[in-house]
PDB file of C-alpha atoms in Angstrom:
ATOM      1  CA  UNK A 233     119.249 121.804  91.494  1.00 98.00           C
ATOM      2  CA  UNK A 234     118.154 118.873  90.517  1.00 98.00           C
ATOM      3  CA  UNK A 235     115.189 116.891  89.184  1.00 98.00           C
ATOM      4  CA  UNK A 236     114.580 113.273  89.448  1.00 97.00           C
ATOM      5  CA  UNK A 237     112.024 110.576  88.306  1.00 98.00           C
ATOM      6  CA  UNK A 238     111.014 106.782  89.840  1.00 98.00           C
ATOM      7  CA  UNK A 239     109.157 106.335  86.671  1.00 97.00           C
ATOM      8  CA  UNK A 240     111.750 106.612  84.079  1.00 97.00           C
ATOM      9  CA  UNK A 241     115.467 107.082  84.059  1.00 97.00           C
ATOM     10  CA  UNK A 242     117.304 110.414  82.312  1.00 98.00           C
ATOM     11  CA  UNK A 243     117.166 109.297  78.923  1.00 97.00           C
ATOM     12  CA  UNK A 244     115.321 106.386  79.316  1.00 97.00           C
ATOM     13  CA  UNK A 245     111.850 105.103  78.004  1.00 97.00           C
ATOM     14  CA  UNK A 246     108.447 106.520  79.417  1.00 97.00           C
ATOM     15  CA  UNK A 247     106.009 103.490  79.901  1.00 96.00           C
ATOM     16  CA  UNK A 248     102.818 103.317  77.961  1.00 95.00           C
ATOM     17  CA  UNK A 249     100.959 103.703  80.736  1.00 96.00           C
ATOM     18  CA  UNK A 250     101.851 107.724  81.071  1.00 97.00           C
ATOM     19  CA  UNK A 251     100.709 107.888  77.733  1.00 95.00           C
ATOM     20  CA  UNK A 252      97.873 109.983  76.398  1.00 94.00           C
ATOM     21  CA  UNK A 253      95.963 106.703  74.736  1.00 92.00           C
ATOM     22  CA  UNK A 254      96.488 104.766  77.744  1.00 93.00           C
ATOM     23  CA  UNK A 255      96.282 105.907  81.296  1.00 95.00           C
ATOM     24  CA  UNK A 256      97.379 109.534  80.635  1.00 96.00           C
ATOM     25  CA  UNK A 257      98.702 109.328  84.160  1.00 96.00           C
ATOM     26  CA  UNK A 258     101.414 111.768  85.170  1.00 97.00           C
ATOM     27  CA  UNK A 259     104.857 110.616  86.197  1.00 98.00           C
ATOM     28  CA  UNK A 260     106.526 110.774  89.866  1.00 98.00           C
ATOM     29  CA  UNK A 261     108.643 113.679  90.028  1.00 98.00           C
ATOM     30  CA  UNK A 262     111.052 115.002  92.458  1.00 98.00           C
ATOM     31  CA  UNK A 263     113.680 117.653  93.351  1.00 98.00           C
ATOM     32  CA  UNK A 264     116.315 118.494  95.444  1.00 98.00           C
ATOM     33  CA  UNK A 265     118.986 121.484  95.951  1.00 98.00           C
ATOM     34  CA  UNK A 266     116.524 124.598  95.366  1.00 98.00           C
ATOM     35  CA  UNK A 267     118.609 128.251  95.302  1.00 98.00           C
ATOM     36  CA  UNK A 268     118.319 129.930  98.153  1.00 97.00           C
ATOM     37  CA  UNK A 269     115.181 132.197  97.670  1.00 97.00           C
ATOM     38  CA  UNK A 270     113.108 130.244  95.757  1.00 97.00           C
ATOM     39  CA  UNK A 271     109.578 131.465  96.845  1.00 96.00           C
ATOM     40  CA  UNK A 272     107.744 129.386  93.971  1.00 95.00           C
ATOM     41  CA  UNK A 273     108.361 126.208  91.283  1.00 96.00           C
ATOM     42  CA  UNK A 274     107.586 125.361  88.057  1.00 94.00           C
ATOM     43  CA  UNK A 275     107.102 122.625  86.746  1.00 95.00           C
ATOM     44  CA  UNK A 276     106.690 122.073  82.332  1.00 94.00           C
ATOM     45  CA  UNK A 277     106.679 119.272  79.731  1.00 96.00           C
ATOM     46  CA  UNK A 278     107.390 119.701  76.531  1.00 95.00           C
ATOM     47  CA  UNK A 279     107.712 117.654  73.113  1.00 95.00           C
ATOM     48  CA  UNK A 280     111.296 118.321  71.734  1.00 94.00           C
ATOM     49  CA  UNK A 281     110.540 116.170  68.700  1.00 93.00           C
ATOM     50  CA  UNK A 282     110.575 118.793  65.413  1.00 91.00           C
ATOM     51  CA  UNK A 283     107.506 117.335  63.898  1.00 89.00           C
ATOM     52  CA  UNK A 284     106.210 118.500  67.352  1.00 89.00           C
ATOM     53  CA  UNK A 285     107.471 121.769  67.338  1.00 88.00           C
ATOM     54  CA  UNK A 286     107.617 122.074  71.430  1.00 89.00           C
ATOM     55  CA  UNK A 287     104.101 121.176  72.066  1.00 91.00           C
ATOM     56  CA  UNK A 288     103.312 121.961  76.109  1.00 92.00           C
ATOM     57  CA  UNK A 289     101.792 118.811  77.570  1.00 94.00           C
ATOM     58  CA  UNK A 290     101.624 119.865  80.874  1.00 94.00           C
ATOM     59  CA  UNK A 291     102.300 123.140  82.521  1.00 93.00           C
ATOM     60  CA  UNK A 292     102.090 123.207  86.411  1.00 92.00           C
ATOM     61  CA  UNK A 293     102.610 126.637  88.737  1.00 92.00           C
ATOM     62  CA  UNK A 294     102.933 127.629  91.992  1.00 91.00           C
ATOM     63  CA  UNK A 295     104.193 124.944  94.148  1.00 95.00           C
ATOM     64  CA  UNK A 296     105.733 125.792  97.187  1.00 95.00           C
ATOM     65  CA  UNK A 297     109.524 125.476  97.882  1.00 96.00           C
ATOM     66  CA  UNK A 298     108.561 122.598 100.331  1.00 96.00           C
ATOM     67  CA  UNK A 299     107.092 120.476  98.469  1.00 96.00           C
ATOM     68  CA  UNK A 300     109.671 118.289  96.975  1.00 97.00           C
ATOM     69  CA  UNK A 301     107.923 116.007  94.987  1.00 97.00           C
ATOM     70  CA  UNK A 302     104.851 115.011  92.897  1.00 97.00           C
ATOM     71  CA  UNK A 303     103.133 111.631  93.216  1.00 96.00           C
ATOM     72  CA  UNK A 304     102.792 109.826  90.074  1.00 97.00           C
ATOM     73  CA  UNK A 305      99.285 110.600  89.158  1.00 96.00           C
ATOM     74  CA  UNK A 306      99.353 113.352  91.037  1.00 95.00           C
ATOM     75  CA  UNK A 307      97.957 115.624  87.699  1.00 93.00           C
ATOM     76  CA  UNK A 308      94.371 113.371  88.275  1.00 91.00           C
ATOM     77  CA  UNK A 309      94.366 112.655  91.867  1.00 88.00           C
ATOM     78  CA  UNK A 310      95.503 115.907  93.423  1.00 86.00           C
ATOM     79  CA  UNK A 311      98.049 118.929  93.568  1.00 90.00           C
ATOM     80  CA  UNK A 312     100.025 120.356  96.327  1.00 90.00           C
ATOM     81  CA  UNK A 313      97.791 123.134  97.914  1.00 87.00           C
ATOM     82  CA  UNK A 314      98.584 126.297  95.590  1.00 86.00           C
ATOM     83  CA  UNK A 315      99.672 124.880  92.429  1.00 90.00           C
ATOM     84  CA  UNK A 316      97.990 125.180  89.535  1.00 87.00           C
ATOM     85  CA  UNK A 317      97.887 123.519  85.796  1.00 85.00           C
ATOM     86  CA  UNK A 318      97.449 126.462  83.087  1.00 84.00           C
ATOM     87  CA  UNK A 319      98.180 123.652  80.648  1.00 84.00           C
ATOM     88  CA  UNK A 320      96.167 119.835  82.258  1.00 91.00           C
ATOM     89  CA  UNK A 321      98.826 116.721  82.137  1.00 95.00           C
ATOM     90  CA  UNK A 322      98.329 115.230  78.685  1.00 95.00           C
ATOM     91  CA  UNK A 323     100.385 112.648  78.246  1.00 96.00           C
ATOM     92  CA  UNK A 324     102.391 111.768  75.125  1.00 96.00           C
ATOM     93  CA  UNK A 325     101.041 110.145  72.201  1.00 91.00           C
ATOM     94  CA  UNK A 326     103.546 110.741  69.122  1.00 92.00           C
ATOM     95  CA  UNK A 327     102.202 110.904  65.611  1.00 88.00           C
ATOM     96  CA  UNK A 328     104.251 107.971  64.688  1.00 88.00           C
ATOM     97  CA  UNK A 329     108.265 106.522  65.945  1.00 91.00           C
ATOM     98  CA  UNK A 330     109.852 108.145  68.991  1.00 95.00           C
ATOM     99  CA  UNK A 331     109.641 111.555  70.634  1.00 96.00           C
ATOM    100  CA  UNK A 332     111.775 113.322  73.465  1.00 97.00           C
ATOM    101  CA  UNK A 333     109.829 114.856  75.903  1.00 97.00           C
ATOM    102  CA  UNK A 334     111.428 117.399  78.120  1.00 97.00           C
ATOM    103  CA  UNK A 335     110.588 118.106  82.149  1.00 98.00           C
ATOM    104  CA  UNK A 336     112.156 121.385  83.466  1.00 97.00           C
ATOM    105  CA  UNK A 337     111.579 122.755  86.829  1.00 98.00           C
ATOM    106  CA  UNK A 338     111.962 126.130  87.455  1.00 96.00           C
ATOM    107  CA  UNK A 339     112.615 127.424  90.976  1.00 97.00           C
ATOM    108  CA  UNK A 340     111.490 131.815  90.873  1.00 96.00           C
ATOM    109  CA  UNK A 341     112.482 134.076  93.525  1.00 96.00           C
ATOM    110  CA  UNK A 342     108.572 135.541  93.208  1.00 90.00           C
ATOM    111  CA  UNK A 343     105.377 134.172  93.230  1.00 83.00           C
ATOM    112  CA  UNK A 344     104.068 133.001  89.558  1.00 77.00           C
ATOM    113  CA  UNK A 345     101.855 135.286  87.548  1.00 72.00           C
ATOM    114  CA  UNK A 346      97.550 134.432  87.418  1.00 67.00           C
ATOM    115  CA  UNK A 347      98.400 131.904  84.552  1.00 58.00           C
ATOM    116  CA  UNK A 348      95.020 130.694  83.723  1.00 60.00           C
ATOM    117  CA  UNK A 349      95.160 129.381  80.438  1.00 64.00           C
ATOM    118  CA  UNK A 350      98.541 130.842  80.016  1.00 69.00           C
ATOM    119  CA  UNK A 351     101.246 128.686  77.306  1.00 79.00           C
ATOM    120  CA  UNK A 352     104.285 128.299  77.899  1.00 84.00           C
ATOM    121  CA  UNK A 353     105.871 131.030  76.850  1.00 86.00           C
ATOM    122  CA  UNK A 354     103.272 133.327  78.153  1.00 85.00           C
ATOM    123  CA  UNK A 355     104.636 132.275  81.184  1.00 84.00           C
ATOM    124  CA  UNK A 356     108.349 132.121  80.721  1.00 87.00           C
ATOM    125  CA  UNK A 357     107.733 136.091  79.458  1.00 88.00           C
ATOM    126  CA  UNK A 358     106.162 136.405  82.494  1.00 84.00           C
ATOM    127  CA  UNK A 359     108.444 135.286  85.122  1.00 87.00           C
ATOM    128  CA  UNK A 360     111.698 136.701  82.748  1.00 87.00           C
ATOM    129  CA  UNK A 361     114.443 137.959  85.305  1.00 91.00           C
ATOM    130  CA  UNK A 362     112.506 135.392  88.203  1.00 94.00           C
ATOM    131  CA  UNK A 363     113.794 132.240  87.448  1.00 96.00           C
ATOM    132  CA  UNK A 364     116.691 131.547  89.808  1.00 97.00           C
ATOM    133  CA  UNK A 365     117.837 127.855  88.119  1.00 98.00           C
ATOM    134  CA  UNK A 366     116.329 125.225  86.216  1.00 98.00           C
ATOM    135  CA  UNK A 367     116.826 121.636  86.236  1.00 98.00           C
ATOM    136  CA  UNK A 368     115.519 118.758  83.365  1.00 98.00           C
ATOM    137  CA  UNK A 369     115.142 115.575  82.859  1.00 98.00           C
ATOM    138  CA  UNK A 370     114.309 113.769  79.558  1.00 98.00           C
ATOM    139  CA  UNK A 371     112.669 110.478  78.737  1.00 98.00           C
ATOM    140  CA  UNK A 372     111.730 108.674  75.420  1.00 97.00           C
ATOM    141  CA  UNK A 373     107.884 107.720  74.174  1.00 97.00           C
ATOM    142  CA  UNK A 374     107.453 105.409  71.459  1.00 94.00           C
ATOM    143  CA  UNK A 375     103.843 104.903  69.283  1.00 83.00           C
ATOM    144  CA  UNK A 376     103.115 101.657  69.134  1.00 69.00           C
ATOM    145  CA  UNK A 377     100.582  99.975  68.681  1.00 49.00           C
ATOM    146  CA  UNK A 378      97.104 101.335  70.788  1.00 49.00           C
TER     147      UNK A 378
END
């Protein structure tokens, strides 16, 4: 499985514009090679940075198998039918120098949990023994000045 982004490379620098103190708009996302009997994705971002200690800025559950990608935006402007966001897309706004931040799609062989306000690892308890593979990408956000 794996999981792909037009608006940054693997590694590579997250513009300002995804950024919390700019246009907090989410990123394009998409995916290919599910497991066979994935019923449900996954989709979280997380702050890897230590300061940070793996803040969740965006938890999203519930999308179908056939959807294979996410519009950039799509956090603001609309979800696939059936997902939902137990944690809204905020985007990332570092207390000072450079943080990782950390997408990982999860493909489950059941349908996610009622997650309504549910962190991260609320979640991951949740759907332990469900998650059939997971696939990440990483990109890099750097303060500057806002």
């Amino acid at each position: 499985m794996e999981l792909h982004s037009a608006s940054f490379e693997d590694g590579g620098e997250i513009a300002d514009k995804y950024g919390k103190k700019f246009e907090n708009i989410s990123p394009q996302l998409s995916w290919s090679g599910l497991p066979s009997g994935t019923r449900s994705l996954a989709i979280a971002m997380v702050d890897l940075h230590p300061i940070a200690r793996g803040y969740v800025h965006w938890i999203v559950i519930g999308i179908a198998p056939v959807v294979t990608s996410l519009a950039e935006g799509a956090a603001a402007t609309g979800m696939p039918a059936g997902s939902r966001e137990p944690a809204p897309y905020a985007g990332p706004f570092p207390p000072s120098g450079t943080h990782e931040y950390e997408f990982t799609l999860y493909a489950l062989d059941a349908e996610p949990p009622s997650a309504t306000g549910a962190t991260l690892r609320q979640f991951l308890e949740a759907v332990e023994g469900s998650i059939l593979a997971t696939a990440r990408l990483t990109g890099t956000f750097t303060r500057g000045n806002e």
